[in-house]
Amino acid sequence: MIKQILSGVSGVALAFAITTAAQAAEFGSADEAKAMLYKAVVAVKADKDKALEMFNTGQGGFLDRDLYPFCILVSDGKIVAQGGSLTQKYLGQNMRPLKDAVGKAYGEEIFQAAQQPEGKISDVSYMFPKPIANSPPVPKVSFVTRVGDLGCGVGYYAEP
């Protein structure tokens, strides 16, 4: 009987591990987000206009599941690149007034992170729904850095 209980627990644990791994594969990790940010910085430095176009269209590997770069002007916070499914919603808007589901002014925090010296990467945490139907807001973190006159970032969901 104990053997049956343990095998049942092992099965549940295994099912949980498989489900968690599948969910994790559906969304990008912190390491993948940071790698995409580094790639975005290189692209902006090489050809800013082409990079912004690729970010907005997801071309060149700049859309991977829920990972995509976004960029704002460091002068005024205007969003000039916003990949993923949000392109039409935020492109051209001022990032600064944006608040998350619990009222945190994450837009202002991203703007302030973009004011830091080039090469410094800041973490901005906030609550944001996953890109799936009826998703409640969950913890999300964006890595943000300055690249010339732009502040660029890539965010990931901090929980699977």
PDB file of C-alpha atoms in Angstrom:
ATOM      1  CA  MET A   1       0.000   0.000   0.000  1.00  0.00           C
ATOM      2  CA  ILE A   2       2.806   2.447   0.844  1.00  0.00           C
ATOM      3  CA  LYS A   3       4.438   1.535  -2.444  1.00  0.00           C
ATOM      4  CA  GLN A   4       1.182   2.442  -4.272  1.00  0.00           C
ATOM      5  CA  ILE A   5       0.932   5.790  -2.457  1.00  0.00           C
ATOM      6  CA  LEU A   6       4.536   6.652  -3.252  1.00  0.00           C
ATOM      7  CA  SER A   7       4.129   5.667  -6.885  1.00  0.00           C
ATOM      8  CA  GLY A   8       1.016   7.875  -7.051  1.00  0.00           C
ATOM      9  CA  VAL A   9       2.936  10.816  -5.572  1.00  0.00           C
ATOM     10  CA  SER A  10       5.772  10.216  -7.979  1.00  0.00           C
ATOM     11  CA  GLY A  11       3.300  10.203 -10.847  1.00  0.00           C
ATOM     12  CA  VAL A  12       1.751  13.470  -9.662  1.00  0.00           C
ATOM     13  CA  ALA A  13       5.188  15.006  -9.195  1.00  0.00           C
ATOM     14  CA  LEU A  14       6.212  13.826 -12.649  1.00  0.00           C
ATOM     15  CA  ALA A  15       3.020  15.215 -14.209  1.00  0.00           C
ATOM     16  CA  PHE A  16       3.631  18.539 -12.440  1.00  0.00           C
ATOM     17  CA  ALA A  17       7.224  18.643 -13.679  1.00  0.00           C
ATOM     18  CA  ILE A  18       6.153  17.891 -17.253  1.00  0.00           C
ATOM     19  CA  THR A  19       3.401  20.528 -17.127  1.00  0.00           C
ATOM     20  CA  THR A  20       5.762  23.115 -15.642  1.00  0.00           C
ATOM     21  CA  ALA A  21       8.420  22.374 -18.273  1.00  0.00           C
ATOM     22  CA  ALA A  22       5.856  22.687 -21.074  1.00  0.00           C
ATOM     23  CA  GLN A  23       4.648  26.024 -19.689  1.00  0.00           C
ATOM     24  CA  ALA A  24       8.215  27.259 -19.309  1.00  0.00           C
ATOM     25  CA  ALA A  25       8.915  26.339 -22.944  1.00  0.00           C
ATOM     26  CA  GLU A  26       5.866  28.389 -23.934  1.00  0.00           C
ATOM     27  CA  PHE A  27       7.385  31.530 -22.406  1.00  0.00           C
ATOM     28  CA  GLY A  28      10.882  32.967 -22.515  1.00  0.00           C
ATOM     29  CA  SER A  29      13.288  32.911 -19.582  1.00  0.00           C
ATOM     30  CA  ALA A  30      15.323  35.670 -17.953  1.00  0.00           C
ATOM     31  CA  ASP A  31      18.472  34.451 -19.731  1.00  0.00           C
ATOM     32  CA  GLU A  32      16.700  34.412 -23.095  1.00  0.00           C
ATOM     33  CA  ALA A  33      15.309  37.913 -22.507  1.00  0.00           C
ATOM     34  CA  LYS A  34      18.742  39.260 -21.631  1.00  0.00           C
ATOM     35  CA  ALA A  35      20.272  37.554 -24.686  1.00  0.00           C
ATOM     36  CA  MET A  36      17.642  39.157 -26.917  1.00  0.00           C
ATOM     37  CA  LEU A  37      18.360  42.548 -25.346  1.00  0.00           C
ATOM     38  CA  TYR A  38      22.079  42.167 -26.136  1.00  0.00           C
ATOM     39  CA  LYS A  39      21.173  41.217 -29.710  1.00  0.00           C
ATOM     40  CA  ALA A  40      18.861  44.260 -29.950  1.00  0.00           C
ATOM     41  CA  VAL A  41      21.614  46.596 -28.722  1.00  0.00           C
ATOM     42  CA  VAL A  42      23.972  45.287 -31.405  1.00  0.00           C
ATOM     43  CA  ALA A  43      21.267  45.761 -34.064  1.00  0.00           C
ATOM     44  CA  VAL A  44      20.513  49.349 -32.970  1.00  0.00           C
ATOM     45  CA  LYS A  45      24.201  50.255 -32.990  1.00  0.00           C
ATOM     46  CA  ALA A  46      24.608  48.755 -36.481  1.00  0.00           C
ATOM     47  CA  ASP A  47      21.540  50.416 -38.095  1.00  0.00           C
ATOM     48  CA  LYS A  48      18.950  52.034 -35.835  1.00  0.00           C
ATOM     49  CA  ASP A  49      16.191  52.435 -38.442  1.00  0.00           C
ATOM     50  CA  LYS A  50      16.510  48.856 -39.691  1.00  0.00           C
ATOM     51  CA  ALA A  51      16.615  47.562 -36.097  1.00  0.00           C
ATOM     52  CA  LEU A  52      13.412  49.422 -35.139  1.00  0.00           C
ATOM     53  CA  GLU A  53      11.679  48.023 -38.216  1.00  0.00           C
ATOM     54  CA  MET A  54      12.781  44.477 -37.308  1.00  0.00           C
ATOM     55  CA  PHE A  55      11.633  44.958 -33.700  1.00  0.00           C
ATOM     56  CA  ASN A  56       8.205  46.162 -34.828  1.00  0.00           C
ATOM     57  CA  THR A  57       7.720  43.313 -37.296  1.00  0.00           C
ATOM     58  CA  GLY A  58       9.400  40.551 -35.302  1.00  0.00           C
ATOM     59  CA  GLN A  59      11.832  39.829 -38.116  1.00  0.00           C
ATOM     60  CA  GLY A  60      15.444  38.824 -37.626  1.00  0.00           C
ATOM     61  CA  GLY A  61      14.682  36.676 -34.602  1.00  0.00           C
ATOM     62  CA  PHE A  62      13.211  39.579 -32.616  1.00  0.00           C
ATOM     63  CA  LEU A  63      10.016  37.734 -31.724  1.00  0.00           C
ATOM     64  CA  ASP A  64      10.432  34.517 -29.768  1.00  0.00           C
ATOM     65  CA  ARG A  65       7.264  33.326 -28.044  1.00  0.00           C
ATOM     66  CA  ASP A  66       6.503  36.173 -25.603  1.00  0.00           C
ATOM     67  CA  LEU A  67       9.942  37.797 -25.925  1.00  0.00           C
ATOM     68  CA  TYR A  68      10.395  40.891 -28.078  1.00  0.00           C
ATOM     69  CA  PRO A  69      12.342  44.142 -27.806  1.00  0.00           C
ATOM     70  CA  PHE A  70      10.734  47.503 -27.189  1.00  0.00           C
ATOM     71  CA  CYS A  71      12.374  50.924 -27.458  1.00  0.00           C
ATOM     72  CA  ILE A  72      11.514  54.434 -26.320  1.00  0.00           C
ATOM     73  CA  LEU A  73      13.066  57.813 -26.969  1.00  0.00           C
ATOM     74  CA  VAL A  74      15.100  58.825 -23.933  1.00  0.00           C
ATOM     75  CA  SER A  75      14.084  62.444 -24.528  1.00  0.00           C
ATOM     76  CA  ASP A  76      10.341  62.065 -23.990  1.00  0.00           C
ATOM     77  CA  GLY A  77       9.430  58.383 -23.492  1.00  0.00           C
ATOM     78  CA  LYS A  78       7.689  57.979 -26.862  1.00  0.00           C
ATOM     79  CA  ILE A  79       7.485  54.300 -27.825  1.00  0.00           C
ATOM     80  CA  VAL A  80       9.185  53.786 -31.192  1.00  0.00           C
ATOM     81  CA  ALA A  81       9.383  49.981 -31.183  1.00  0.00           C
ATOM     82  CA  GLN A  82       7.019  47.503 -29.585  1.00  0.00           C
ATOM     83  CA  GLY A  83       7.095  43.985 -30.920  1.00  0.00           C
ATOM     84  CA  GLY A  84       4.749  41.150 -30.206  1.00  0.00           C
ATOM     85  CA  SER A  85       1.000  41.514 -30.412  1.00  0.00           C
ATOM     86  CA  LEU A  86       1.042  44.944 -28.739  1.00  0.00           C
ATOM     87  CA  THR A  87       2.542  46.894 -31.664  1.00  0.00           C
ATOM     88  CA  GLN A  88      -0.578  48.792 -32.648  1.00  0.00           C
ATOM     89  CA  LYS A  89      -1.670  49.400 -29.071  1.00  0.00           C
ATOM     90  CA  TYR A  90       1.367  51.284 -27.731  1.00  0.00           C
ATOM     91  CA  LEU A  91       3.466  52.387 -30.713  1.00  0.00           C
ATOM     92  CA  GLY A  92       3.745  56.180 -30.749  1.00  0.00           C
ATOM     93  CA  GLN A  93       2.453  56.606 -27.191  1.00  0.00           C
ATOM     94  CA  ASN A  94       4.336  58.051 -24.259  1.00  0.00           C
ATOM     95  CA  MET A  95       5.602  55.222 -22.036  1.00  0.00           C
ATOM     96  CA  ARG A  96       5.752  57.352 -18.889  1.00  0.00           C
ATOM     97  CA  PRO A  97       2.063  57.336 -17.820  1.00  0.00           C
ATOM     98  CA  LEU A  98       1.634  53.550 -18.201  1.00  0.00           C
ATOM     99  CA  LYS A  99       0.605  51.746 -15.010  1.00  0.00           C
ATOM    100  CA  ASP A 100       0.238  48.046 -14.327  1.00  0.00           C
ATOM    101  CA  ALA A 101      -2.831  46.244 -13.008  1.00  0.00           C
ATOM    102  CA  VAL A 102      -2.067  47.228  -9.398  1.00  0.00           C
ATOM    103  CA  GLY A 103      -1.332  50.872 -10.202  1.00  0.00           C
ATOM    104  CA  LYS A 104       2.467  50.728 -10.267  1.00  0.00           C
ATOM    105  CA  ALA A 105       3.900  53.354 -12.639  1.00  0.00           C
ATOM    106  CA  TYR A 106       6.078  50.907 -14.568  1.00  0.00           C
ATOM    107  CA  GLY A 107       6.211  53.211 -17.593  1.00  0.00           C
ATOM    108  CA  GLU A 108       7.969  55.898 -15.548  1.00  0.00           C
ATOM    109  CA  GLU A 109      10.339  53.271 -14.105  1.00  0.00           C
ATOM    110  CA  ILE A 110      11.250  52.074 -17.606  1.00  0.00           C
ATOM    111  CA  PHE A 111      11.773  55.697 -18.665  1.00  0.00           C
ATOM    112  CA  GLN A 112      14.075  56.302 -15.664  1.00  0.00           C
ATOM    113  CA  ALA A 113      16.000  53.094 -16.403  1.00  0.00           C
ATOM    114  CA  ALA A 114      16.553  54.385 -19.955  1.00  0.00           C
ATOM    115  CA  GLN A 115      18.165  57.535 -18.503  1.00  0.00           C
ATOM    116  CA  GLN A 116      21.044  55.508 -17.037  1.00  0.00           C
ATOM    117  CA  PRO A 117      24.445  55.459 -18.779  1.00  0.00           C
ATOM    118  CA  GLU A 118      24.863  53.178 -21.782  1.00  0.00           C
ATOM    119  CA  GLY A 119      25.837  49.656 -20.810  1.00  0.00           C
ATOM    120  CA  LYS A 120      23.950  49.649 -17.505  1.00  0.00           C
ATOM    121  CA  ILE A 121      21.069  47.173 -17.519  1.00  0.00           C
ATOM    122  CA  SER A 122      18.241  47.866 -15.082  1.00  0.00           C
ATOM    123  CA  ASP A 123      15.480  45.476 -13.992  1.00  0.00           C
ATOM    124  CA  VAL A 124      11.951  46.874 -13.873  1.00  0.00           C
ATOM    125  CA  SER A 125       9.336  44.638 -12.205  1.00  0.00           C
ATOM    126  CA  TYR A 126       5.587  44.996 -12.665  1.00  0.00           C
ATOM    127  CA  MET A 127       2.373  43.000 -13.039  1.00  0.00           C
ATOM    128  CA  PHE A 128       1.219  42.185 -16.577  1.00  0.00           C
ATOM    129  CA  PRO A 129      -1.098  39.553 -18.087  1.00  0.00           C
ATOM    130  CA  LYS A 130       0.465  36.793 -20.153  1.00  0.00           C
ATOM    131  CA  PRO A 131      -0.454  36.809 -23.847  1.00  0.00           C
ATOM    132  CA  ILE A 132      -3.101  34.121 -23.413  1.00  0.00           C
ATOM    133  CA  ALA A 133      -6.859  34.479 -23.085  1.00  0.00           C
ATOM    134  CA  ASN A 134      -8.146  35.568 -19.673  1.00  0.00           C
ATOM    135  CA  SER A 135      -4.695  35.694 -18.093  1.00  0.00           C
ATOM    136  CA  PRO A 136      -4.595  37.517 -14.772  1.00  0.00           C
ATOM    137  CA  PRO A 137      -1.690  39.906 -14.234  1.00  0.00           C
ATOM    138  CA  VAL A 138       1.448  38.055 -13.098  1.00  0.00           C
ATOM    139  CA  PRO A 139       4.972  39.224 -12.236  1.00  0.00           C
ATOM    140  CA  LYS A 140       6.941  40.410 -15.249  1.00  0.00           C
ATOM    141  CA  VAL A 141      10.456  41.854 -15.393  1.00  0.00           C
ATOM    142  CA  SER A 142      11.920  43.969 -18.171  1.00  0.00           C
ATOM    143  CA  PHE A 143      15.646  44.393 -18.663  1.00  0.00           C
ATOM    144  CA  VAL A 144      16.204  47.968 -19.884  1.00  0.00           C
ATOM    145  CA  THR A 145      19.311  49.735 -21.170  1.00  0.00           C
ATOM    146  CA  ARG A 146      20.199  52.894 -23.016  1.00  0.00           C
ATOM    147  CA  VAL A 147      21.446  52.735 -26.611  1.00  0.00           C
ATOM    148  CA  GLY A 148      22.257  56.227 -27.901  1.00  0.00           C
ATOM    149  CA  ASP A 149      19.020  58.228 -27.910  1.00  0.00           C
ATOM    150  CA  LEU A 150      16.919  55.119 -27.222  1.00  0.00           C
ATOM    151  CA  GLY A 151      16.029  53.122 -24.175  1.00  0.00           C
ATOM    152  CA  CYS A 152      15.458  49.501 -25.189  1.00  0.00           C
ATOM    153  CA  GLY A 153      14.237  46.561 -23.205  1.00  0.00           C
ATOM    154  CA  VAL A 154      13.008  42.990 -23.304  1.00  0.00           C
ATOM    155  CA  GLY A 155      10.615  41.602 -20.716  1.00  0.00           C
ATOM    156  CA  TYR A 156       9.897  38.101 -19.482  1.00  0.00           C
ATOM    157  CA  TYR A 157       7.345  36.567 -17.125  1.00  0.00           C
ATOM    158  CA  ALA A 158       8.978  35.904 -13.778  1.00  0.00           C
ATOM    159  CA  GLU A 159       6.782  32.912 -13.002  1.00  0.00           C
ATOM    160  CA  PRO A 160       5.997  30.003 -15.348  1.00  0.00           C
TER     161      PRO A 160
END
